[in-house]
Coordinates of C-alpha atoms and ligand atoms in Angstrom, one line a residue:
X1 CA 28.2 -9.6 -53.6
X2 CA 27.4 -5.9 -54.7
X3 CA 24.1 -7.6 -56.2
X4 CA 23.1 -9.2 -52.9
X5 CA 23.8 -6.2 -51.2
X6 CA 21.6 -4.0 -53.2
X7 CA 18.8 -6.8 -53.1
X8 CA 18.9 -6.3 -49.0
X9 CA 18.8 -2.7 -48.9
X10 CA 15.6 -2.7 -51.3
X11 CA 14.4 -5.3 -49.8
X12 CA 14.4 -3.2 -46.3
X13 CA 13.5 0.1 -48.2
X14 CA 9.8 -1.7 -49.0
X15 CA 9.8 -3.4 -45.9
X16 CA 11.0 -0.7 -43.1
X17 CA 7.5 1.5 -43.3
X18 CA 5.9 -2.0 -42.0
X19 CA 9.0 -2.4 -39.7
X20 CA 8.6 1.1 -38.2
X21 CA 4.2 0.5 -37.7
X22 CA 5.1 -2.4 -36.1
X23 CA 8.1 -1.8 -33.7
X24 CA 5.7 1.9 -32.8
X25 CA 2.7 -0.2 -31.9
X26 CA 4.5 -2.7 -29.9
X27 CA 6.3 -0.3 -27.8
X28 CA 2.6 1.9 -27.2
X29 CA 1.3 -1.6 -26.1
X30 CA 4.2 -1.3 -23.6
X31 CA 4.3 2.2 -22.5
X32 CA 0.4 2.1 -22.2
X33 CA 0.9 -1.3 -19.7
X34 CA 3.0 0.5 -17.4
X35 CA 4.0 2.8 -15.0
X36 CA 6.3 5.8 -15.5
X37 CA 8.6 8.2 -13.0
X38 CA 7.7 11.4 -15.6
X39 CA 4.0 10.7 -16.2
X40 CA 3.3 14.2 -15.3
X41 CA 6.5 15.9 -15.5
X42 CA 5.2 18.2 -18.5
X43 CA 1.4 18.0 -17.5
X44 CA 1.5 18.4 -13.8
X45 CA 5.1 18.9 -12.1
X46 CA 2.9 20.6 -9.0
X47 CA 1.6 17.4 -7.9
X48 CA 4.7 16.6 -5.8
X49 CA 5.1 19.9 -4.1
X50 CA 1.3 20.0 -3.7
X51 CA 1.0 16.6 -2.3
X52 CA 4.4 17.1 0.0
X53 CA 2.9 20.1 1.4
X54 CA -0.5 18.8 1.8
X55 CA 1.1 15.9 4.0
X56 CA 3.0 18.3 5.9
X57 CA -0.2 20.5 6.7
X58 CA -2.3 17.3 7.8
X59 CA 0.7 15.9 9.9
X60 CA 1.0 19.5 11.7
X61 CA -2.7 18.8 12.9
X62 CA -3.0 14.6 13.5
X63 CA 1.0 13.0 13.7
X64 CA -1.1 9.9 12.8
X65 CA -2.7 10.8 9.6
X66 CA 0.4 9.7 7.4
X67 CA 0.7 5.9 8.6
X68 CA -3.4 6.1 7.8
X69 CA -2.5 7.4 4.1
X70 CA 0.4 4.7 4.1
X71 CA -2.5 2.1 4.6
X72 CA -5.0 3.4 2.0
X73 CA -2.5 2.9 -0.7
X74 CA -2.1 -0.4 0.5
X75 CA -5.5 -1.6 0.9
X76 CA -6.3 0.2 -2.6
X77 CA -4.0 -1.4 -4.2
X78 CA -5.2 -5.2 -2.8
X79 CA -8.9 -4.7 -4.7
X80 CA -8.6 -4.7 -7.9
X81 CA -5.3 -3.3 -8.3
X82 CA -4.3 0.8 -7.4
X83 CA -7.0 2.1 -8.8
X84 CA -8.4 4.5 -6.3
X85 CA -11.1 2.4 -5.6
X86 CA -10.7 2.6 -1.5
X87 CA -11.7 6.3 -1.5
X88 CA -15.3 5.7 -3.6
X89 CA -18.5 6.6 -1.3
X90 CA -21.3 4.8 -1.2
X91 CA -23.7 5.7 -4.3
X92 CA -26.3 5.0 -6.5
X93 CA -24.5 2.4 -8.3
X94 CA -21.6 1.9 -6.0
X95 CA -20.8 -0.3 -2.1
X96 CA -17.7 1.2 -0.9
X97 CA -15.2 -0.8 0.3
X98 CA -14.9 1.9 3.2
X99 CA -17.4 -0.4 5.2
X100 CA -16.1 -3.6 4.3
X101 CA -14.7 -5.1 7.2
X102 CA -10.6 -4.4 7.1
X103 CA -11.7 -0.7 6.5
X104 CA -14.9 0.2 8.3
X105 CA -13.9 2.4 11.5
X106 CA -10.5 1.5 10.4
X107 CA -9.3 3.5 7.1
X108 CA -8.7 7.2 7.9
X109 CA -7.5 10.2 5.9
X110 CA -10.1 10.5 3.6
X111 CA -10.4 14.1 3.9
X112 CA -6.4 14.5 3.2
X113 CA -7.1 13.0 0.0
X114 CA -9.8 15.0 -1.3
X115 CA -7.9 18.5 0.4
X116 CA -4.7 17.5 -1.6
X117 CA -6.7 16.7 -4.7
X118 CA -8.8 19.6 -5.0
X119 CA -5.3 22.1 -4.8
X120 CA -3.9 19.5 -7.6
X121 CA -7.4 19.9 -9.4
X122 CA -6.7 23.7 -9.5
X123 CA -3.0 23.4 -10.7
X124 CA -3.8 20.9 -13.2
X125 CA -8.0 20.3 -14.0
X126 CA -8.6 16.8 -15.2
X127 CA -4.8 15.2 -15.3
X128 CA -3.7 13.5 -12.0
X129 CA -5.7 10.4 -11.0
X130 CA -6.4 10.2 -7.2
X131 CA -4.8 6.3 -7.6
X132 CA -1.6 8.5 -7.8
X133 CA -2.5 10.6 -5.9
X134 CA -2.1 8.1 -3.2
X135 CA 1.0 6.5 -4.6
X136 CA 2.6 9.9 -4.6
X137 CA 0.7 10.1 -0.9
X138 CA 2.1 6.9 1.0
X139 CA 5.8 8.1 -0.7
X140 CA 5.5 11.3 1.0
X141 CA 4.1 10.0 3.9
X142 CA 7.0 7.7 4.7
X143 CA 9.5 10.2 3.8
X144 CA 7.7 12.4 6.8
X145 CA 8.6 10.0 9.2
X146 CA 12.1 9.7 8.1
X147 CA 12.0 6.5 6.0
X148 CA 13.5 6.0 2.7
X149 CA 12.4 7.2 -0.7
X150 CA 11.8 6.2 -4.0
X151 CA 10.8 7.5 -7.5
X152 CA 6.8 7.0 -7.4
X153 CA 5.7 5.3 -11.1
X154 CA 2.5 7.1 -12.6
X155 CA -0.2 6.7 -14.9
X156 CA -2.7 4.8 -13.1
X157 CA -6.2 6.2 -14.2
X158 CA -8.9 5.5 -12.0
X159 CA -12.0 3.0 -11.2
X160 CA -15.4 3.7 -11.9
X161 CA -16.5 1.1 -9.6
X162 CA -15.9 -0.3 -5.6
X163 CA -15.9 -3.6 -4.7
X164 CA -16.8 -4.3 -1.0
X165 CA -16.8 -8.4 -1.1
X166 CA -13.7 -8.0 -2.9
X167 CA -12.3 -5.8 -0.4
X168 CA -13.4 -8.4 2.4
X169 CA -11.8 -11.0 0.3
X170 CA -8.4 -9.5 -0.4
X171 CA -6.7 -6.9 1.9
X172 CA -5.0 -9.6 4.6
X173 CA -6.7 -10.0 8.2
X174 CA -4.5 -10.0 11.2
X175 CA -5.7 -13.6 12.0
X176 CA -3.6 -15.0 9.1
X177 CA -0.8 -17.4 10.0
X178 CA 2.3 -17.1 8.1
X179 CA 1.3 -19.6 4.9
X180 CA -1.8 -17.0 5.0
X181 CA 0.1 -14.1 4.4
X182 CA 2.7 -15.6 2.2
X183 CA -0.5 -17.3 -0.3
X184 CA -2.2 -13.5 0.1
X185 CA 0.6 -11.2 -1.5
X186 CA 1.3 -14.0 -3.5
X187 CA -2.7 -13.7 -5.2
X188 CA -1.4 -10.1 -5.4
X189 CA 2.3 -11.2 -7.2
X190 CA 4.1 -10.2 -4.4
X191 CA 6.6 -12.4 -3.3
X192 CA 7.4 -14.2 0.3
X193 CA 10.1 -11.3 1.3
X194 CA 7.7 -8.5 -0.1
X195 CA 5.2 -9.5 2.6
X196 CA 8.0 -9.2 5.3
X197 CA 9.6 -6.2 3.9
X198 CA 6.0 -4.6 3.3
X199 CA 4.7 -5.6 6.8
X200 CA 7.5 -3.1 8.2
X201 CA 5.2 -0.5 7.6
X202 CA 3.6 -1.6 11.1
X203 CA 7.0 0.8 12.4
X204 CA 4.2 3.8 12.0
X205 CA 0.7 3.7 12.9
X206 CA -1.8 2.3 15.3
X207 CA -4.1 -0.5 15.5
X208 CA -7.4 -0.9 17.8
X209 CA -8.0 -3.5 20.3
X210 CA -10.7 -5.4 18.2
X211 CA -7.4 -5.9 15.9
X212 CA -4.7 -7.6 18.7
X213 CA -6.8 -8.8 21.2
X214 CA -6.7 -12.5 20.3
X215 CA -3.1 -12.3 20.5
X216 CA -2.7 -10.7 23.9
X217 CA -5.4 -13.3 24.9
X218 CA -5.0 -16.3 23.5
X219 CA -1.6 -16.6 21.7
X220 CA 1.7 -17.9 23.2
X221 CA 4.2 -15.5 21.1
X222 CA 4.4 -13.3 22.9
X223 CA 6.0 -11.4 26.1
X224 CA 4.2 -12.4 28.9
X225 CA 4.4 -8.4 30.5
X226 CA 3.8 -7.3 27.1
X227 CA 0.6 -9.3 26.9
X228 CA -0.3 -8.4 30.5
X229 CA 0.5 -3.9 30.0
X230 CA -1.9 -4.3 27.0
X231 CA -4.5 -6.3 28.6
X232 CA -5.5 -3.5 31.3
X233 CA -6.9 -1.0 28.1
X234 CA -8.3 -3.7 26.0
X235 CA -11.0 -6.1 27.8
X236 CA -10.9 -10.0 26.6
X237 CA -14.6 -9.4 25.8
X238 CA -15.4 -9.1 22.1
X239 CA -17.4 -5.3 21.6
X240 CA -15.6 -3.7 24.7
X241 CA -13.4 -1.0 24.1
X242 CA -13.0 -2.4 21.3
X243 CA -11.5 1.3 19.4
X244 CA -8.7 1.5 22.1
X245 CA -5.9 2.1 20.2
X246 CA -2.3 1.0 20.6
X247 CA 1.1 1.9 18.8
X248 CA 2.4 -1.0 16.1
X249 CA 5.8 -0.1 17.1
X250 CA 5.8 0.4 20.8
X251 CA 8.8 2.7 21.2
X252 CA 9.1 4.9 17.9
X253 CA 5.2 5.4 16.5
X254 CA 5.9 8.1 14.4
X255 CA 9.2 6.8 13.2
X256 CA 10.2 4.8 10.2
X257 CA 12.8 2.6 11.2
X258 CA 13.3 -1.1 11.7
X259 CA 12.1 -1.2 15.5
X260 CA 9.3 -3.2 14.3
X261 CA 11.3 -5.7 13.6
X262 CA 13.4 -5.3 16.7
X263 CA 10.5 -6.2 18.4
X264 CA 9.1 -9.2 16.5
X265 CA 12.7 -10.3 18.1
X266 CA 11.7 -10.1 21.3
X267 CA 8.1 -11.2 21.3
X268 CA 6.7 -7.9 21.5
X269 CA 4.8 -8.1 17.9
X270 CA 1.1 -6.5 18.5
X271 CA -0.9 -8.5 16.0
X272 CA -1.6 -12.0 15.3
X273 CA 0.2 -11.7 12.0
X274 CA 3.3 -9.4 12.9
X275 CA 4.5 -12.3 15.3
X276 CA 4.1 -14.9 12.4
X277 CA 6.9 -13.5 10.6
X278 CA 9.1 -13.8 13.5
X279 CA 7.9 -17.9 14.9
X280 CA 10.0 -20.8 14.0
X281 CA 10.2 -20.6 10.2
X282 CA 13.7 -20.1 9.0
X283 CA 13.2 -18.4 5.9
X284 CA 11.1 -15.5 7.5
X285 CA 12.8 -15.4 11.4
X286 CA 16.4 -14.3 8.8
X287 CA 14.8 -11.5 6.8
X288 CA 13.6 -10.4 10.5
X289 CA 16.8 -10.6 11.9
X290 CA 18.6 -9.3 8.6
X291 CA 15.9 -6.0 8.9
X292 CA 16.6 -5.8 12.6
X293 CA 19.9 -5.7 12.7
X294 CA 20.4 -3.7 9.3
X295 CA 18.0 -0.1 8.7
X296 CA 19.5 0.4 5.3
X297 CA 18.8 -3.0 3.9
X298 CA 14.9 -2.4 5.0
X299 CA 14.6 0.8 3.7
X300 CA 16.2 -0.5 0.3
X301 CA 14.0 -3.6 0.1
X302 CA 10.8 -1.5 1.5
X303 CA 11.1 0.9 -1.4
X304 CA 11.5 -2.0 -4.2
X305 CA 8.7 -3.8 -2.4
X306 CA 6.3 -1.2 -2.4
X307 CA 6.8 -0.2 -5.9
X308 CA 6.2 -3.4 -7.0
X309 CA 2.7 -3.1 -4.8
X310 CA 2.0 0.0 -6.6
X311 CA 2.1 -1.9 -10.1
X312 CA -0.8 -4.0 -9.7
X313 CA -2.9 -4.0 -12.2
X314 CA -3.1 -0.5 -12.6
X315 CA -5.9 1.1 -15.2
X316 CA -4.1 2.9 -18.2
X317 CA -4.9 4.0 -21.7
X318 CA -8.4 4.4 -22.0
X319 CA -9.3 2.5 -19.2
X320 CA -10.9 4.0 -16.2
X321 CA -10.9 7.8 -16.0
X322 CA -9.1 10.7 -14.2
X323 CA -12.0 11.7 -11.2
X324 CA -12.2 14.7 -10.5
X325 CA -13.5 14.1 -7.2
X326 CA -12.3 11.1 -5.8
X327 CA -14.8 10.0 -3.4
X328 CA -17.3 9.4 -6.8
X329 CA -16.9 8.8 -10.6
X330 CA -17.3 11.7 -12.8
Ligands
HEM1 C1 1.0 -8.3 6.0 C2 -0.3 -8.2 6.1 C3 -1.0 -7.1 6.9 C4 -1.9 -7.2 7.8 C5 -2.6 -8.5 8.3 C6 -2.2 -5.9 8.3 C7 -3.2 -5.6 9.3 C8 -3.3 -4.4 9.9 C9 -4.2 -4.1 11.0 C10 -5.2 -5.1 11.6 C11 -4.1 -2.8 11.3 C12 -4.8 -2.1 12.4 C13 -6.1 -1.6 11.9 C14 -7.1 -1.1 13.0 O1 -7.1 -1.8 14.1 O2 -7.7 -0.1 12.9 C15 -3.1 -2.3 10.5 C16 -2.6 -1.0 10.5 C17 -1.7 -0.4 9.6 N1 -1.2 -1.0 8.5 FE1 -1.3 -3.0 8.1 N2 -1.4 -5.0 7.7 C18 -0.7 -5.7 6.8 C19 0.2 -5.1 5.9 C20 0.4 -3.8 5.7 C21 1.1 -3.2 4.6 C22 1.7 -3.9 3.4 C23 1.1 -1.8 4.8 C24 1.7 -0.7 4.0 C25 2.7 -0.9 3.1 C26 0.5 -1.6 6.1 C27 0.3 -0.4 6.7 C28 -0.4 -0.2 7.9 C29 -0.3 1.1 8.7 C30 0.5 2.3 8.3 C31 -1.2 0.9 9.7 C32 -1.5 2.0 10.8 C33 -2.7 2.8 10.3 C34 -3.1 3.9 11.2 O3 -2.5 4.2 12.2 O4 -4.2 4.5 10.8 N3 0.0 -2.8 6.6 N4 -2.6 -3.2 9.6
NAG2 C1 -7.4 17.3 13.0 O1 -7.3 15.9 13.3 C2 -8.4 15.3 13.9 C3 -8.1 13.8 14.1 O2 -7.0 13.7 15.0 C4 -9.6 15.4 12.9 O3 -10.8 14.9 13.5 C5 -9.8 16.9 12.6 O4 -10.8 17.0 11.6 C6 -8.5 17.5 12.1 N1 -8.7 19.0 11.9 C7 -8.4 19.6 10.8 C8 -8.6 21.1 10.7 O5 -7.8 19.0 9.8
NAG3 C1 -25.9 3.0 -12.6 O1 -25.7 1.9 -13.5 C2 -26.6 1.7 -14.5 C3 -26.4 0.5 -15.2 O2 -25.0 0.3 -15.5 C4 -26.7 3.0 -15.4 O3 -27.7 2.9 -16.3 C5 -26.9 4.2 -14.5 O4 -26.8 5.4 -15.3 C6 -25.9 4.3 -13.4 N1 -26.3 5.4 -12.5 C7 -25.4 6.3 -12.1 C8 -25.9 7.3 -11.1 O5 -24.2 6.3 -12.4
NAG4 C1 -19.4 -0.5 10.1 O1 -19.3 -0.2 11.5 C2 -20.4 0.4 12.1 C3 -20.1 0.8 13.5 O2 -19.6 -0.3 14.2 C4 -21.6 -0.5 12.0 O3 -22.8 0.1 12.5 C5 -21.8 -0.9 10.5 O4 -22.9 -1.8 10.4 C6 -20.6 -1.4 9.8 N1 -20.8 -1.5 8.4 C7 -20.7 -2.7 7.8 C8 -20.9 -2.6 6.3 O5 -20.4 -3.7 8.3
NAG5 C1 -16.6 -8.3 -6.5 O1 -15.6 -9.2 -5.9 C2 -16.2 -10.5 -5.6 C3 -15.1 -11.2 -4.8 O2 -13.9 -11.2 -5.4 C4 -16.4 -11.1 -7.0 O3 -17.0 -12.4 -6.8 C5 -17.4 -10.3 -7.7 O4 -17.6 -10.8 -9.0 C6 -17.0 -8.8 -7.9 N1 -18.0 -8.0 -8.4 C7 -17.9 -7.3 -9.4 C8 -19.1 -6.5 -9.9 O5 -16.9 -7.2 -10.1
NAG6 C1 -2.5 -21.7 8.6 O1 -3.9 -21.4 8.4 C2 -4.6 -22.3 7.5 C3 -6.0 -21.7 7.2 O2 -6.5 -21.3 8.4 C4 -4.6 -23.7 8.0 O3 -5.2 -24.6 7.0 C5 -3.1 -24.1 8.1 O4 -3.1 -25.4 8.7 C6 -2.3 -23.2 9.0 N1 -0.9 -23.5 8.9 C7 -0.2 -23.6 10.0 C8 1.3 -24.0 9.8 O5 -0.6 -23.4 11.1
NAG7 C1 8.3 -21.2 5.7 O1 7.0 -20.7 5.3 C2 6.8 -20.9 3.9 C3 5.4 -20.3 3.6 O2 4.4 -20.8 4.4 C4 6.8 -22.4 3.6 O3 6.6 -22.6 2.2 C5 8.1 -23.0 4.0 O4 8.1 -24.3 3.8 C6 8.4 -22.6 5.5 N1 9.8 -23.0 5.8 C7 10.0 -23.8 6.9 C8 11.5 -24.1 7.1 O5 9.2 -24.1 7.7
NAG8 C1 -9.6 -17.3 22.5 O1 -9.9 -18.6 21.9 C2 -11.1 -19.1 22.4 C3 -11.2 -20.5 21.8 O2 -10.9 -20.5 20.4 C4 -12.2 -18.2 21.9 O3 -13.5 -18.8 22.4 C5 -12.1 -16.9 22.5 O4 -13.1 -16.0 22.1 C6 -10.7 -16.3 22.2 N1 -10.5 -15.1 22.9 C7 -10.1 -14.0 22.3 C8 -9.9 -12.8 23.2 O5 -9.9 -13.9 21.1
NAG9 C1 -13.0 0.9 28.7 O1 -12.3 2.1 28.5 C2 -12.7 3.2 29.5 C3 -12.1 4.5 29.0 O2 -10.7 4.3 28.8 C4 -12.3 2.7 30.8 O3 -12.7 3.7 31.8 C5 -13.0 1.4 31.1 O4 -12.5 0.9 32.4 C6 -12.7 0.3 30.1 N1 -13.4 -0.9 30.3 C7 -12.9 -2.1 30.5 C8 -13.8 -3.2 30.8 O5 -11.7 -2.2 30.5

């Protein structure tokens, strides 16, 4: 027994150097694959007070600017993972994916990003990526409008390329009927109730007329004097007034709350795609009701939701860099 004993112990005396290499590396193989709340905590604790102050300053100017930072995370995230790839310019060696179609005339904000991230590049030179800076950005920004918050994960690091025919590929178009969205976040890993949950986002913002006009035109879905108000700004013909822009959520456009889904209720969805999730198919028309008829469940679902957006495929370890300007690569 005592001799058994003894044999064990030495037995893990030779062995536990190995045992501790081992059991080190695989958790760095871990940490390095993923996303942390105190990335910066010892590095760069200003990046939340600079970035919550940055949103408040932008807002003061353009109440709109915050559902267009909401969106850049988003589409950022859809190319490639968040990798900060959306706010590349054209260059020598680069075709930005702010021309590809979902974007071009579209994504906004651009000039937050790089005011918030040169006032984090003087707290902290070289540490925060601008893919969190925009994680940390669409947070804030939903907070501002008087949504729910969450604990932003960090430690993205950032592209050194853009991908335009990806971003044409990827980021969802509002033509999509409901298998469309459902197979699109699913490319992404993102389940059937993410897309709903994530699609409540259309509570803030705008969209122009080139984006609803086939459904106030040629879609049944939808309210009949709803279809009709919208018509008189936005002309059936394709490349007329075609920037005209109209609120996603009618009634509270600078509100983050579940009228969005309230709406989709009553037929008053103003894309394509926002009326999918409310048209016949059980299993979406219950989280629609379930988000319309209970806030607290939306905001708790939105937050999970988007934090599992902001874990795709994010660059870490010694892949990608830390720009220090984010519209090119260092
Ligand atoms: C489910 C698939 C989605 C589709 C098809 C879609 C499509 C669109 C379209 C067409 C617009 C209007 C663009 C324009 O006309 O300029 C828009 C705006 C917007 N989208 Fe989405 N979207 C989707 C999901 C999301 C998600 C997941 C988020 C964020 C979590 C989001 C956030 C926004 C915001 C905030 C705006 C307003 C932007 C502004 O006012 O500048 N969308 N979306
Ligand atoms: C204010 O917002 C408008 C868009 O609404 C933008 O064109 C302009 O550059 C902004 N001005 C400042 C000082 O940020
Ligand atoms: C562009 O890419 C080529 C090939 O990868 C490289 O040799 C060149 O230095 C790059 N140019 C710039 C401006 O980054
Ligand atoms: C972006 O839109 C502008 C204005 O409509 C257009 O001239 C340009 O060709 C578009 N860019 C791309 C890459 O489609
Ligand atoms: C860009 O994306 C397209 C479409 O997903 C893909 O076919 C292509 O290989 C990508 N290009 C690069 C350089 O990664
Ligand atoms: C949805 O769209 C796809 C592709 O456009 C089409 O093949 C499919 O039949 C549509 N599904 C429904 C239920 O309309
Ligand atoms: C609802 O839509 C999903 C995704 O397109 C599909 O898999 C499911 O069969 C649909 N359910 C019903 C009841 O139509
Ligand atoms: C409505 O659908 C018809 C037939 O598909 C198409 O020719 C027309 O351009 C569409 N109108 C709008 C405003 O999308
Ligand atoms: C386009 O918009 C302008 C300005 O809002 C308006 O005067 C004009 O009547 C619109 N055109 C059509 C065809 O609706």
């Amino acid at each position: 027994m005592a001799y058994a004993e003894l044999k064990l112990k030495l037995k893990l005396k030779l062995y536990s150097p190995y045992l501790i290499v081992l059991v080190l590396s695989l958790s760095l193989v871990i940490i390095q694959g993923r996303l942390s709340t105190n990335f910066y905590a010892s590095t760069c604790p200003c990046v939340f007070p600079i970035v919550k102050e940055g949103i408040k300053e932008a807002t003061m100017n353009d109440s709109r600017v915050a559902a267009s930072l909401l969106r850049l995370h988003f589409h950022d995230c859809f190319v490639n993972g968040c990798d900060g790839s959306i706010l590349l310019d054209d260059g020598p060696n680069i075709t930005s994916e702010k021309t590809a179609v979902p974007n071009n005339q579209s994504a906004r904000g651009f000039e937050v990003v790089d005011n918030i991230k040169a006032r984090v590049e003087k707290a902290c030179p070289g540490v925060v990526s601008c893919a969190d800076i925009l994680a940390i950005i669409a947070r804030d920004s939903v907070v501002h409008y008087g949504g729910p918050t969450w604990e932003v994960r960090l430690g993205r690091r950032d592209s050194l390329t853009a991908n335009r025919s990806a971003a044409n590929q990827f980021i969802p178009p509002p033509s999509l009927n409901l298998s469309g969205l459902v197979s699109n976040f699913q490319n992404q890993g993102l389940s059937f109730k993410d897309m709903v949950v994530l699609s409540g986002a259309h509570t803030v913002g705008f969209a122009r007329c080139v984006s609803y006009r086939p459904h106030i035109y040629n879609d049944s879905n939808i309210d009949p004097t709803f279809a009709q108000s919208l018509q008189a700004t936005c002309p059936g013909q394709t490349g007329v007034n075609d920037t005209i822009l109209q609120p996603l959520d009618l009634q509270t456009r600078f509100c983050f709350d579940n009228n969005y889904y309230q709406n989709l209720l009553v037929k008053k969805g103003l894309l394509h795609s926002d009326q999918q999730l409310y048209n016949g198919n059980t299993t979406s028309d219950s989280l629609v009701k379930k988000y319309a008829t209970n806030q607290c469940q939306f905001f708790k679902d939105f937050a999970k939701s988007i934090v599992k957006m902001g874990n795709i495929k994010p660059l870490t370890g010694n892949n990608g860099e830390i720009r220090l300007n984010c519209r090119k690569p260092n």
